[in-house]
């Protein structure tokens, strides 16, 4: 992916899952995205601006099919299917992804059962990436977040691209984590 020629056809969907605009996780994600070749299409969506309805599990009711999503759910489904690469940028909240990111992932269960969406088959050709910033230099507390994303990718036979982790607390403090900023330079090349 180091050349524009090698990047042809790549479409990155960045899902910003923080409750704070321009927080440290978003800044680290944008730093990594700056390294993508110009030929790579990018789409950025803030999950807090596209609120999803509560997820209801109806898999075992009737035929177990879900209706066509509407509104923000439709927007997110279409964007998800459009992408070749999905990047979930979520700060570490209580050792996992944010509530918005979790709800988005919950909706995957319904999208797999929407007639004609072919969600599960379409996801198998994609790569899932994670970006998170936490307040401690010990990144072990992010293991549950990384596991949530990695296992979700594995379940849908997606490629797991990995997780970019940084350390910061106050707004803008990610600029002081030189290691994370250095890793961001090559994150999407791995």
Short mmCIF file of C-alpha atoms in Angstrom, two decimals:
data_model
loop_
_atom_site.label_atom_id
_atom_site.label_comp_id
_atom_site.label_asym_id
_atom_site.label_seq_id
_atom_site.Cartn_x
_atom_site.Cartn_y
_atom_site.Cartn_z
CA UNK A 1 0.00 0.00 0.00
CA UNK A 2 3.02 2.27 -0.20
CA UNK A 3 2.18 3.47 -3.70
CA UNK A 4 -0.96 4.96 -5.16
CA UNK A 5 -0.97 2.17 -7.72
CA UNK A 6 -1.10 -0.45 -4.95
CA UNK A 7 -3.91 1.42 -3.23
CA UNK A 8 -6.28 1.48 -6.20
CA UNK A 9 -9.73 0.44 -5.15
CA UNK A 10 -9.17 0.93 -1.41
CA UNK A 11 -11.99 2.74 0.41
CA UNK A 12 -11.50 3.55 4.10
CA UNK A 13 -14.48 4.21 6.35
CA UNK A 14 -13.43 5.94 9.55
CA UNK A 15 -16.02 5.57 12.29
CA UNK A 16 -15.38 8.10 15.03
CA UNK A 17 -16.88 6.65 18.19
CA UNK A 18 -15.91 9.20 20.82
CA UNK A 19 -18.31 11.43 22.71
CA UNK A 20 -15.77 14.23 22.21
CA UNK A 21 -15.07 15.89 18.87
CA UNK A 22 -11.38 16.12 17.97
CA UNK A 23 -10.35 14.04 20.97
CA UNK A 24 -7.05 12.22 21.24
CA UNK A 25 -8.31 9.06 19.53
CA UNK A 26 -9.61 11.07 16.58
CA UNK A 27 -6.36 13.02 16.33
CA UNK A 28 -4.29 9.82 16.32
CA UNK A 29 -6.61 8.31 13.70
CA UNK A 30 -6.29 11.38 11.48
CA UNK A 31 -2.51 11.25 11.81
CA UNK A 32 -2.52 7.65 10.59
CA UNK A 33 -4.94 8.48 7.75
CA UNK A 34 -2.64 11.25 6.54
CA UNK A 35 -0.20 8.53 5.51
CA UNK A 36 -2.61 6.87 3.10
CA UNK A 37 -1.91 7.44 -0.59
CA UNK A 38 -4.03 10.10 -2.28
CA UNK A 39 -5.73 7.43 -4.44
CA UNK A 40 -7.34 5.87 -1.36
CA UNK A 41 -10.89 7.07 -0.84
CA UNK A 42 -11.75 8.13 2.70
CA UNK A 43 -15.11 8.66 4.34
CA UNK A 44 -15.40 9.93 7.91
CA UNK A 45 -18.54 9.42 10.00
CA UNK A 46 -19.09 10.44 13.61
CA UNK A 47 -21.33 7.85 15.25
CA UNK A 48 -22.72 10.36 17.76
CA UNK A 49 -24.15 12.32 14.80
CA UNK A 50 -25.79 9.18 13.41
CA UNK A 51 -27.58 7.75 16.45
CA UNK A 52 -28.84 4.24 16.00
CA UNK A 53 -32.02 2.88 17.55
CA UNK A 54 -31.61 0.36 20.35
CA UNK A 55 -30.76 -3.06 19.01
CA UNK A 56 -33.52 -5.65 19.33
CA UNK A 57 -32.68 -9.31 18.85
CA UNK A 58 -35.43 -10.89 16.75
CA UNK A 59 -33.33 -13.72 15.29
CA UNK A 60 -35.60 -16.35 16.83
CA UNK A 61 -38.92 -14.63 16.17
CA UNK A 62 -40.75 -15.75 13.04
CA UNK A 63 -38.35 -16.13 10.16
CA UNK A 64 -35.56 -14.26 11.97
CA UNK A 65 -35.31 -11.67 9.25
CA UNK A 66 -34.82 -7.99 9.90
CA UNK A 67 -36.49 -5.24 7.90
CA UNK A 68 -34.50 -2.97 5.64
CA UNK A 69 -32.78 -0.42 7.86
CA UNK A 70 -33.90 3.18 7.64
CA UNK A 71 -32.44 6.55 8.53
CA UNK A 72 -29.03 6.49 10.20
CA UNK A 73 -28.97 2.70 10.28
CA UNK A 74 -29.31 2.65 6.49
CA UNK A 75 -26.57 5.29 6.14
CA UNK A 76 -24.21 3.21 8.30
CA UNK A 77 -25.06 -0.06 6.57
CA UNK A 78 -24.44 1.43 3.13
CA UNK A 79 -21.19 3.07 4.25
CA UNK A 80 -20.04 -0.18 5.82
CA UNK A 81 -20.73 -2.15 2.65
CA UNK A 82 -19.05 0.56 0.55
CA UNK A 83 -15.75 0.33 2.42
CA UNK A 84 -12.90 -2.07 1.85
CA UNK A 85 -11.37 -1.05 5.18
CA UNK A 86 -13.26 -0.16 8.36
CA UNK A 87 -11.53 1.81 11.08
CA UNK A 88 -13.24 1.99 14.46
CA UNK A 89 -11.72 4.89 16.36
CA UNK A 90 -12.95 4.52 19.92
CA UNK A 91 -11.40 5.76 23.12
CA UNK A 92 -11.14 3.16 25.84
CA UNK A 93 -14.35 3.42 27.89
CA UNK A 94 -14.61 0.99 30.80
CA UNK A 95 -12.09 -1.34 29.17
CA UNK A 96 -13.94 -1.63 25.88
CA UNK A 97 -15.29 0.34 22.94
CA UNK A 98 -17.62 3.28 23.47
CA UNK A 99 -21.37 2.77 23.69
CA UNK A 100 -21.81 4.17 20.16
CA UNK A 101 -19.24 1.71 18.76
CA UNK A 102 -20.81 -1.20 20.63
CA UNK A 103 -24.28 -0.33 19.35
CA UNK A 104 -22.92 -0.11 15.80
CA UNK A 105 -21.40 -3.60 16.20
CA UNK A 106 -24.67 -4.89 17.68
CA UNK A 107 -26.46 -3.77 14.52
CA UNK A 108 -24.16 -6.02 12.49
CA UNK A 109 -26.21 -8.93 13.89
CA UNK A 110 -29.35 -7.50 12.29
CA UNK A 111 -27.67 -6.52 9.03
CA UNK A 112 -26.58 -10.14 8.57
CA UNK A 113 -30.29 -11.00 8.42
CA UNK A 114 -31.58 -8.24 6.14
CA UNK A 115 -32.83 -9.89 2.93
CA UNK A 116 -30.64 -8.94 -0.03
CA UNK A 117 -27.96 -7.11 2.00
CA UNK A 118 -25.49 -10.00 1.81
CA UNK A 119 -23.77 -8.36 4.76
CA UNK A 120 -21.87 -11.38 6.05
CA UNK A 121 -20.49 -12.30 2.63
CA UNK A 122 -19.55 -8.71 1.89
CA UNK A 123 -17.73 -8.26 5.17
CA UNK A 124 -15.43 -11.22 4.47
CA UNK A 125 -13.58 -9.18 1.86
CA UNK A 126 -12.86 -6.27 4.23
CA UNK A 127 -10.19 -5.35 6.77
CA UNK A 128 -11.08 -4.11 10.25
CA UNK A 129 -8.74 -1.75 12.11
CA UNK A 130 -8.94 -0.23 15.57
CA UNK A 131 -7.54 2.97 17.04
CA UNK A 132 -7.75 3.86 20.71
CA UNK A 133 -6.13 6.15 23.21
CA UNK A 134 -6.08 5.39 26.90
CA UNK A 135 -4.82 7.26 29.92
CA UNK A 136 -2.10 4.85 30.97
CA UNK A 137 1.18 3.85 29.38
CA UNK A 138 0.33 0.26 30.27
CA UNK A 139 -1.78 -0.73 27.29
CA UNK A 140 -2.99 -4.01 28.83
CA UNK A 141 -6.32 -2.42 29.90
CA UNK A 142 -7.11 -2.03 26.18
CA UNK A 143 -6.97 -5.80 25.64
CA UNK A 144 -10.78 -6.20 25.94
CA UNK A 145 -11.35 -3.42 23.36
CA UNK A 146 -8.83 -4.94 20.96
CA UNK A 147 -10.34 -8.38 21.57
CA UNK A 148 -13.84 -7.12 20.80
CA UNK A 149 -12.72 -5.77 17.43
CA UNK A 150 -10.40 -8.67 16.53
CA UNK A 151 -12.99 -11.32 17.39
CA UNK A 152 -15.70 -9.41 15.50
CA UNK A 153 -13.43 -9.42 12.46
CA UNK A 154 -12.70 -13.13 12.84
CA UNK A 155 -16.38 -13.98 13.19
CA UNK A 156 -17.14 -12.36 9.84
CA UNK A 157 -13.97 -13.74 8.24
CA UNK A 158 -12.59 -10.24 7.87
CA UNK A 159 -8.90 -9.50 7.92
CA UNK A 160 -7.78 -8.01 11.24
CA UNK A 161 -5.52 -5.08 10.46
CA UNK A 162 -4.51 -4.47 14.06
CA UNK A 163 -4.90 -1.80 16.68
CA UNK A 164 -3.06 1.49 16.98
CA UNK A 165 -2.77 2.43 20.66
CA UNK A 166 -1.77 5.72 22.20
CA UNK A 167 -1.53 7.28 25.62
CA UNK A 168 -3.14 10.62 26.53
CA UNK A 169 -5.62 12.12 28.95
CA UNK A 170 -6.17 15.84 28.42
CA UNK A 171 -7.35 17.10 25.02
CA UNK A 172 -4.48 17.30 22.55
CA UNK A 173 -2.10 15.39 24.80
CA UNK A 174 -1.65 12.68 22.16
CA UNK A 175 0.89 15.04 20.58
CA UNK A 176 3.23 14.09 23.44
CA UNK A 177 3.06 10.35 22.69
CA UNK A 178 5.85 10.28 20.13
CA UNK A 179 5.80 6.49 19.96
CA UNK A 180 2.14 6.41 18.95
CA UNK A 181 2.67 9.16 16.40
CA UNK A 182 5.57 7.20 14.92
CA UNK A 183 3.48 3.99 14.78
CA UNK A 184 0.70 5.97 13.05
CA UNK A 185 3.03 6.67 10.12
CA UNK A 186 3.04 3.02 9.07
CA UNK A 187 -0.11 1.66 10.73
CA UNK A 188 -2.21 1.22 7.59
CA UNK A 189 0.77 -0.15 5.64
CA UNK A 190 0.91 -3.26 7.82
#
